[in-house]
Amino acid sequence: MTVWPDLKDESFKAGAFRIATYIAWWILMFRLSGAIVLVMSLMTYTSYQFKQLQSYFITLANIFQQDLSQLEKERKYEEALKIGIKLHVDVISVTRKLVTTCNVSYGGEIIVNVIVIATIMIRLANEDRNLTNILASVQIALTVLGITGFYMWTLGDITLEAD
C-alpha cells in the first residue's frame, strides 16, 4: 500500500497512479518468477544429465554379455568408456558453469526465503489470530517452503548423482 493516494481518493491522478503501480509490481513479479523458473529448469536439466550419465555407465556392463570375443568386448568397452569419460567431463563443465551463473540466485533465494519465514513468524506473533490472517500466513509459508524444498531436492539430486 502506498502513502499516496489515500484509499478514499478516487481522482483520475490517483487511479492512474494505482494502475502504474500495479503494472510496475507485475513487471517485477514476472521477472522474479521468470528468474526462479529459469534457475529451477537449469537445475533440473543438470540433474537429469547426471542421471543419464549414470545409466550410461551402468549399461557398459552389458557389453560383456554380448556374443563377441574377449578382445572385441574389451575394445568395445574401452571405446564406450572413453565416450563416457568425455560425457562426464562435459557434464562437470556444464555444472561448473551453472554454479558460476546461478550462484547469486541460489544465495539470494535462500536469504529471501529465510527473511520471509521470519517475517511470517513475527506477523503471526503480533497480529490478530483470525482465520483470514492465519490462512494467508500458512499459504505464504507453504509456498516458500515448497520453493526451498524444490531447490534443496534438485541440488541434492545433482550432488548425489555427481558422486
Coordinates of N, CA and C in Angstrom, one line a residue:
M1 N 0.8 -1.2 0.0 CA 0.0 0.0 0.0 C 0.9 1.2 0.0
T2 N 0.6 2.2 -0.8 CA 1.3 3.4 -0.9 C 0.8 4.4 0.0
V3 N 1.6 5.5 0.3 CA 1.2 6.6 1.2 C 0.2 7.4 0.4
W4 N 0.5 7.7 -0.9 CA -0.5 8.4 -1.7 C -0.8 7.5 -2.8
P5 N -2.0 7.4 -3.3 CA -3.2 8.1 -2.9 C -3.9 7.4 -1.8
D6 N -4.7 8.2 -1.1 CA -5.5 7.6 0.0 C -6.5 6.7 -0.6
L7 N -7.0 5.7 0.2 CA -7.9 4.7 -0.3 C -9.2 5.4 -0.7
K8 N -9.6 6.5 -0.1 CA -10.8 7.2 -0.5 C -10.7 8.1 -1.7
D9 N -9.5 8.4 -2.1 CA -9.2 9.3 -3.2 C -9.5 8.6 -4.5
E10 N -10.6 9.1 -5.2 CA -11.0 8.5 -6.5 C -10.7 9.4 -7.7
S11 N -9.8 10.3 -7.6 CA -9.5 11.2 -8.7 C -8.8 10.4 -9.8
F12 N -8.7 11.1 -11.0 CA -8.1 10.5 -12.1 C -6.6 10.2 -11.8
K13 N -5.9 11.2 -11.2 CA -4.5 11.1 -10.9 C -4.2 9.9 -10.0
A14 N -5.1 9.7 -9.0 CA -4.9 8.6 -8.0 C -5.1 7.3 -8.8
G15 N -6.2 7.2 -9.6 CA -6.4 6.0 -10.4 C -5.3 5.6 -11.3
A16 N -4.7 6.7 -12.0 CA -3.6 6.4 -12.9 C -2.4 6.0 -12.1
F17 N -2.2 6.6 -11.0 CA -1.0 6.1 -10.2 C -1.2 4.7 -9.7
R18 N -2.4 4.3 -9.3 CA -2.6 2.9 -8.9 C -2.4 2.0 -10.0
I19 N -2.8 2.3 -11.2 CA -2.6 1.4 -12.3 C -1.2 1.3 -12.6
A20 N -0.4 2.4 -12.6 CA 1.0 2.4 -12.9 C 1.7 1.6 -11.8
T21 N 1.3 1.7 -10.6 CA 1.9 0.9 -9.5 C 1.7 -0.6 -9.7
Y22 N 0.5 -1.0 -10.1 CA 0.2 -2.4 -10.3 C 1.0 -2.9 -11.5
I23 N 1.1 -2.1 -12.5 CA 1.8 -2.6 -13.7 C 3.3 -2.8 -13.3
A24 N 3.9 -1.8 -12.6 CA 5.3 -2.0 -12.2 C 5.4 -3.2 -11.3
W25 N 4.5 -3.4 -10.4 CA 4.6 -4.5 -9.5 C 4.5 -5.8 -10.3
W26 N 3.6 -5.9 -11.2 CA 3.5 -7.2 -12.0 C 4.7 -7.4 -12.9
I27 N 5.3 -6.3 -13.4 CA 6.5 -6.5 -14.2 C 7.6 -7.1 -13.3
L28 N 7.8 -6.5 -12.1 CA 8.8 -7.1 -11.2 C 8.5 -8.5 -10.8
M29 N 7.2 -8.8 -10.6 CA 6.9 -10.2 -10.2 C 7.1 -11.2 -11.3
F30 N 6.8 -10.8 -12.6 CA 7.1 -11.7 -13.7 C 8.6 -11.9 -13.9
R31 N 9.4 -10.9 -13.7 CA 10.8 -11.0 -13.9 C 11.4 -11.9 -12.8
L32 N 10.9 -11.7 -11.6 CA 11.4 -12.6 -10.5 C 10.9 -14.0 -10.7
S33 N 9.7 -14.2 -11.0 CA 9.2 -15.6 -11.3 C 9.9 -16.2 -12.5
G34 N 10.2 -15.5 -13.5 CA 10.9 -16.0 -14.6 C 12.3 -16.4 -14.3
A35 N 13.0 -15.6 -13.4 CA 14.3 -16.0 -13.0 C 14.3 -17.3 -12.2
I36 N 13.3 -17.4 -11.3 CA 13.2 -18.6 -10.4 C 12.9 -19.8 -11.3
V37 N 12.0 -19.7 -12.3 CA 11.7 -20.8 -13.2 C 12.9 -21.2 -14.0
L38 N 13.6 -20.2 -14.5 CA 14.8 -20.5 -15.3 C 15.9 -21.2 -14.5
V39 N 16.2 -20.8 -13.3 CA 17.2 -21.4 -12.5 C 16.7 -22.8 -12.1
M40 N 15.5 -23.0 -11.8 CA 15.0 -24.3 -11.4 C 15.0 -25.3 -12.6
S41 N 14.7 -24.7 -13.8 CA 14.8 -25.5 -15.0 C 16.2 -26.0 -15.3
L42 N 17.2 -25.1 -15.1 CA 18.6 -25.4 -15.3 C 19.0 -26.5 -14.3
M43 N 18.6 -26.3 -13.1 CA 19.0 -27.3 -12.1 C 18.4 -28.7 -12.4
T44 N 17.1 -28.7 -12.8 CA 16.5 -30.0 -13.2 C 17.2 -30.6 -14.4
Y45 N 17.5 -29.8 -15.4 CA 18.2 -30.3 -16.6 C 19.6 -30.9 -16.2
T46 N 20.3 -30.2 -15.3 CA 21.6 -30.7 -14.9 C 21.5 -32.0 -14.1
S47 N 20.5 -32.1 -13.3 CA 20.2 -33.3 -12.5 C 20.0 -34.5 -13.4
Y48 N 19.2 -34.3 -14.5 CA 18.9 -35.4 -15.4 C 20.1 -35.7 -16.3
Q49 N 21.0 -34.8 -16.5 CA 22.2 -35.1 -17.2 C 23.0 -36.1 -16.4
F50 N 23.1 -35.9 -15.1 CA 23.9 -36.8 -14.3 C 23.2 -38.1 -14.2
K51 N 21.9 -38.2 -14.2 CA 21.1 -39.5 -14.2 C 21.4 -40.2 -15.5
Q52 N 21.3 -39.5 -16.6 CA 21.6 -40.2 -17.9 C 23.0 -40.7 -17.9
L53 N 24.0 -39.9 -17.4 CA 25.4 -40.4 -17.4 C 25.5 -41.6 -16.5
Q54 N 24.9 -41.6 -15.4 CA 25.0 -42.8 -14.5 C 24.4 -44.0 -15.2
S55 N 23.2 -43.9 -15.9 CA 22.7 -45.0 -16.6 C 23.5 -45.5 -17.7
Y56 N 24.2 -44.5 -18.4 CA 25.2 -44.9 -19.4 C 26.3 -45.8 -18.9
F57 N 26.9 -45.4 -17.8 CA 27.9 -46.2 -17.2 C 27.4 -47.6 -16.7
I58 N 26.2 -47.6 -16.2 CA 25.6 -48.9 -15.8 C 25.4 -49.9 -17.0
T59 N 25.0 -49.3 -18.1 CA 24.8 -50.2 -19.3 C 26.1 -50.6 -19.9
L60 N 27.3 -50.1 -19.5 CA 28.5 -50.6 -20.1 C 28.8 -52.0 -19.7
A61 N 28.2 -52.5 -18.6 CA 28.4 -53.9 -18.2 C 27.8 -54.8 -19.2
N62 N 26.8 -54.4 -20.0 CA 26.1 -55.2 -20.9 C 27.0 -55.6 -22.1
I63 N 28.1 -54.9 -22.3 CA 29.0 -55.2 -23.4 C 29.6 -56.6 -23.2
F64 N 29.9 -57.0 -22.0 CA 30.5 -58.3 -21.7 C 29.5 -59.4 -21.8
Q65 N 28.3 -59.1 -21.9 CA 27.3 -60.2 -22.1 C 26.9 -60.5 -23.5
Q66 N 27.6 -59.7 -24.5 CA 27.3 -59.9 -25.9 C 28.1 -61.1 -26.4
D67 N 27.7 -61.6 -27.5 CA 28.4 -62.8 -28.1 C 29.6 -62.3 -29.0
L68 N 30.6 -61.9 -28.4 CA 31.8 -61.4 -29.1 C 33.1 -62.1 -28.4
S69 N 34.2 -62.0 -29.1 CA 35.4 -62.5 -28.5 C 35.8 -61.5 -27.4
Q70 N 36.7 -62.0 -26.5 CA 37.1 -61.2 -25.3 C 37.8 -60.0 -25.8
L71 N 38.6 -60.1 -26.8 CA 39.3 -58.9 -27.3 C 38.4 -57.9 -27.8
E72 N 37.4 -58.3 -28.6 CA 36.4 -57.3 -29.1 C 35.5 -56.7 -28.0
K73 N 35.2 -57.5 -27.0 CA 34.5 -56.9 -25.9 C 35.3 -55.9 -25.2
E74 N 36.6 -56.2 -25.0 CA 37.4 -55.2 -24.3 C 37.6 -53.9 -25.1
R75 N 37.8 -54.1 -26.4 CA 37.9 -52.9 -27.3 C 36.6 -52.1 -27.3
K76 N 35.5 -52.8 -27.4 CA 34.2 -52.0 -27.4 C 34.0 -51.3 -26.1
Y77 N 34.3 -52.0 -25.0 CA 34.2 -51.4 -23.6 C 35.1 -50.2 -23.5
E78 N 36.3 -50.3 -24.0 CA 37.3 -49.2 -23.9 C 36.8 -48.0 -24.7
E79 N 36.2 -48.2 -25.9 CA 35.7 -47.1 -26.7 C 34.5 -46.5 -26.0
A80 N 33.6 -47.3 -25.4 CA 32.4 -46.8 -24.7 C 32.8 -46.0 -23.5
L81 N 33.9 -46.5 -22.8 CA 34.3 -45.9 -21.6 C 34.9 -44.5 -21.9
K82 N 35.7 -44.4 -23.0 CA 36.2 -43.1 -23.4 C 35.1 -42.1 -23.7
I83 N 34.0 -42.6 -24.4 CA 32.9 -41.7 -24.6 C 32.2 -41.3 -23.3
G84 N 32.1 -42.2 -22.4 CA 31.5 -41.9 -21.1 C 32.3 -40.9 -20.3
I85 N 33.7 -41.0 -20.4 CA 34.5 -40.1 -19.7 C 34.4 -38.7 -20.3
K86 N 34.3 -38.6 -21.6 CA 34.1 -37.4 -22.3 C 32.8 -36.7 -21.9
L87 N 31.7 -37.6 -21.9 CA 30.4 -37.1 -21.4 C 30.5 -36.6 -20.0
H88 N 31.2 -37.3 -19.1 CA 31.3 -36.9 -17.7 C 32.0 -35.5 -17.6
V89 N 33.1 -35.3 -18.4 CA 33.8 -34.0 -18.4 C 32.8 -32.9 -18.9
D90 N 32.0 -33.2 -19.9 CA 31.1 -32.2 -20.4 C 30.1 -31.9 -19.3
V91 N 29.5 -32.9 -18.6 CA 28.5 -32.6 -17.6 C 29.2 -31.8 -16.4
I92 N 30.4 -32.2 -16.0 CA 31.1 -31.4 -15.0 C 31.3 -30.0 -15.4
S93 N 31.6 -29.8 -16.7 CA 31.8 -28.4 -17.2 C 30.5 -27.6 -17.2
V94 N 29.4 -28.3 -17.6 CA 28.1 -27.6 -17.5 C 27.7 -27.3 -16.1
T95 N 28.0 -28.2 -15.1 CA 27.7 -27.9 -13.7 C 28.5 -26.8 -13.2
R96 N 29.8 -26.7 -13.5 CA 30.6 -25.5 -13.1 C 30.0 -24.2 -13.6
K97 N 29.6 -24.2 -14.9 CA 29.1 -23.0 -15.5 C 27.8 -22.6 -14.8
L98 N 27.0 -23.7 -14.5 CA 25.7 -23.4 -13.8 C 25.9 -22.8 -12.4
V99 N 26.9 -23.3 -11.7 CA 27.2 -22.8 -10.4 C 27.7 -21.4 -10.5
T100 N 28.5 -21.1 -11.4 CA 29.1 -19.8 -11.6 C 27.9 -18.8 -12.0
T101 N 27.0 -19.2 -12.9 CA 26.0 -18.4 -13.4 C 24.9 -18.1 -12.3
C102 N 24.5 -19.2 -11.6 CA 23.4 -19.1 -10.7 C 23.7 -19.0 -9.2
N103 N 25.0 -18.8 -8.9 CA 25.4 -18.7 -7.5 C 24.7 -17.6 -6.7
V104 N 24.6 -16.5 -7.3 CA 23.9 -15.3 -6.6 C 22.5 -15.7 -6.4
S105 N 21.9 -16.3 -7.4 CA 20.5 -16.6 -7.4 C 20.2 -17.6 -6.2
Y106 N 21.1 -18.6 -6.1 CA 20.9 -19.6 -5.0 C 20.9 -18.9 -3.7
G107 N 22.0 -18.2 -3.5 CA 22.1 -17.5 -2.2 C 21.0 -16.5 -1.9
G108 N 20.6 -15.7 -2.9 CA 19.6 -14.8 -2.8 C 18.2 -15.4 -2.5
E109 N 18.0 -16.5 -3.1 CA 16.7 -17.2 -2.9 C 16.7 -17.7 -1.4
I110 N 17.7 -18.3 -0.9 CA 17.7 -18.8 0.4 C 17.6 -17.6 1.4
I111 N 18.3 -16.5 1.2 CA 18.2 -15.4 2.1 C 16.8 -14.8 2.1
V112 N 16.2 -14.7 0.9 CA 14.8 -14.2 0.8 C 13.8 -15.1 1.5
N113 N 14.0 -16.4 1.3 CA 13.1 -17.4 2.0 C 13.2 -17.3 3.5
V114 N 14.4 -17.2 4.0 CA 14.6 -17.1 5.5 C 14.0 -15.8 6.0
I115 N 14.2 -14.7 5.3 CA 13.6 -13.5 5.7 C 12.0 -13.6 5.7
V116 N 11.5 -14.2 4.6 CA 10.0 -14.3 4.6 C 9.5 -15.2 5.7
I117 N 10.1 -16.3 6.0 CA 9.7 -17.1 7.1 C 9.8 -16.4 8.4
A118 N 10.9 -15.7 8.6 CA 11.0 -14.9 9.9 C 9.9 -13.8 10.0
T119 N 9.6 -13.2 8.8 CA 8.5 -12.2 8.8 C 7.2 -12.8 9.1
I120 N 6.9 -14.0 8.6 CA 5.7 -14.6 8.8 C 5.6 -15.0 10.3
M121 N 6.6 -15.4 10.9 CA 6.6 -15.8 12.3 C 6.3 -14.5 13.2
I122 N 7.0 -13.4 12.8 CA 6.7 -12.2 13.6 C 5.3 -11.7 13.4
R123 N 4.8 -11.9 12.1 CA 3.4 -11.5 11.8 C 2.4 -12.3 12.6
L124 N 2.7 -13.6 12.7 CA 1.8 -14.5 13.4 C 1.8 -14.2 14.9
A125 N 2.9 -13.8 15.4 CA 3.0 -13.4 16.8 C 2.3 -12.1 17.2
N126 N 2.3 -11.2 16.3 CA 1.8 -9.8 16.6 C 0.4 -9.5 16.1
E127 N -0.1 -10.3 15.1 CA -1.4 -10.0 14.5 C -2.5 -10.7 15.3
D128 N -3.7 -10.2 15.0 CA -4.9 -10.9 15.5 C -5.0 -12.3 14.9
R129 N -5.4 -13.2 15.7 CA -5.4 -14.6 15.2 C -6.8 -14.9 14.7
N130 N -7.1 -14.5 13.5 CA -8.4 -14.9 12.9 C -8.1 -15.8 11.7
L131 N -9.1 -16.4 11.2 CA -8.9 -17.4 10.1 C -8.3 -16.8 8.9
T132 N -8.6 -15.6 8.5 CA -8.1 -15.0 7.3 C -6.6 -14.8 7.4
N133 N -6.1 -14.2 8.5 CA -4.7 -13.9 8.7 C -3.9 -15.2 8.8
I134 N -4.4 -16.2 9.5 CA -3.7 -17.5 9.6 C -3.6 -18.2 8.3
L135 N -4.7 -18.2 7.5 CA -4.7 -18.9 6.2 C -3.7 -18.2 5.2
A136 N -3.7 -16.9 5.3 CA -2.8 -16.1 4.4 C -1.3 -16.5 4.8
S137 N -1.0 -16.5 6.1 CA 0.3 -16.8 6.5 C 0.7 -18.2 6.2
V138 N -0.2 -19.1 6.4 CA 0.1 -20.5 6.1 C 0.3 -20.7 4.6
Q139 N -0.5 -20.0 3.8 CA -0.3 -20.2 2.3 C 1.1 -19.6 1.9
I140 N 1.5 -18.5 2.4 CA 2.8 -17.9 2.1 C 3.9 -18.9 2.6
A141 N 3.8 -19.3 3.8 CA 4.8 -20.2 4.4 C 4.9 -21.5 3.6
L142 N 3.8 -22.1 3.2 CA 3.9 -23.3 2.4 C 4.5 -23.1 1.0
T143 N 4.2 -22.0 0.4 CA 4.8 -21.6 -0.9 C 6.3 -21.5 -0.7
V144 N 6.8 -20.7 0.3 CA 8.2 -20.5 0.5 C 8.9 -21.9 0.8
L145 N 8.3 -22.7 1.7 CA 8.9 -24.0 2.0 C 8.9 -24.9 0.8
G146 N 7.9 -24.8 -0.1 CA 7.9 -25.6 -1.3 C 9.0 -25.2 -2.3
I147 N 9.2 -23.9 -2.4 CA 10.3 -23.4 -3.3 C 11.6 -23.8 -2.7
T148 N 11.8 -23.7 -1.4 CA 13.1 -24.0 -0.8 C 13.3 -25.6 -0.9
G149 N 12.2 -26.3 -0.7 CA 12.3 -27.8 -0.8 C 12.7 -28.2 -2.2
F150 N 12.1 -27.5 -3.2 CA 12.5 -27.9 -4.6 C 13.9 -27.6 -4.9
Y151 N 14.4 -26.4 -4.4 CA 15.8 -26.1 -4.6 C 16.7 -27.2 -3.9
M152 N 16.4 -27.5 -2.7 CA 17.2 -28.5 -2.0 C 17.1 -29.9 -2.6
W153 N 16.0 -30.2 -3.1 CA 15.8 -31.5 -3.7 C 16.6 -31.7 -5.0
T154 N 16.5 -30.7 -5.8 CA 17.2 -30.7 -7.1 C 18.7 -30.6 -6.9
L155 N 19.1 -29.7 -6.1 CA 20.6 -29.6 -5.8 C 21.1 -30.9 -5.1
G156 N 20.3 -31.5 -4.3 CA 20.7 -32.8 -3.7 C 20.8 -33.9 -4.7
D157 N 19.9 -33.9 -5.7 CA 20.0 -34.9 -6.8 C 21.3 -34.7 -7.5
I158 N 21.6 -33.4 -7.8 CA 22.9 -33.2 -8.6 C 24.0 -33.6 -7.8
T159 N 24.1 -33.4 -6.5 CA 25.2 -33.8 -5.6 C 25.2 -35.3 -5.5
L160 N 24.1 -36.0 -5.4 CA 24.1 -37.4 -5.3 C 24.5 -38.1 -6.5
E161 N 24.0 -37.6 -7.7 CA 24.4 -38.2 -9.0 C 25.8 -37.9 -9.3
A162 N 26.4 -36.8 -8.9 CA 27.8 -36.4 -9.2 C 28.7 -37.3 -8.4
D163 N 28.3 -37.9 -7.3 CA 29.2 -38.8 -6.6 C 29.2 -40.1 -7.4

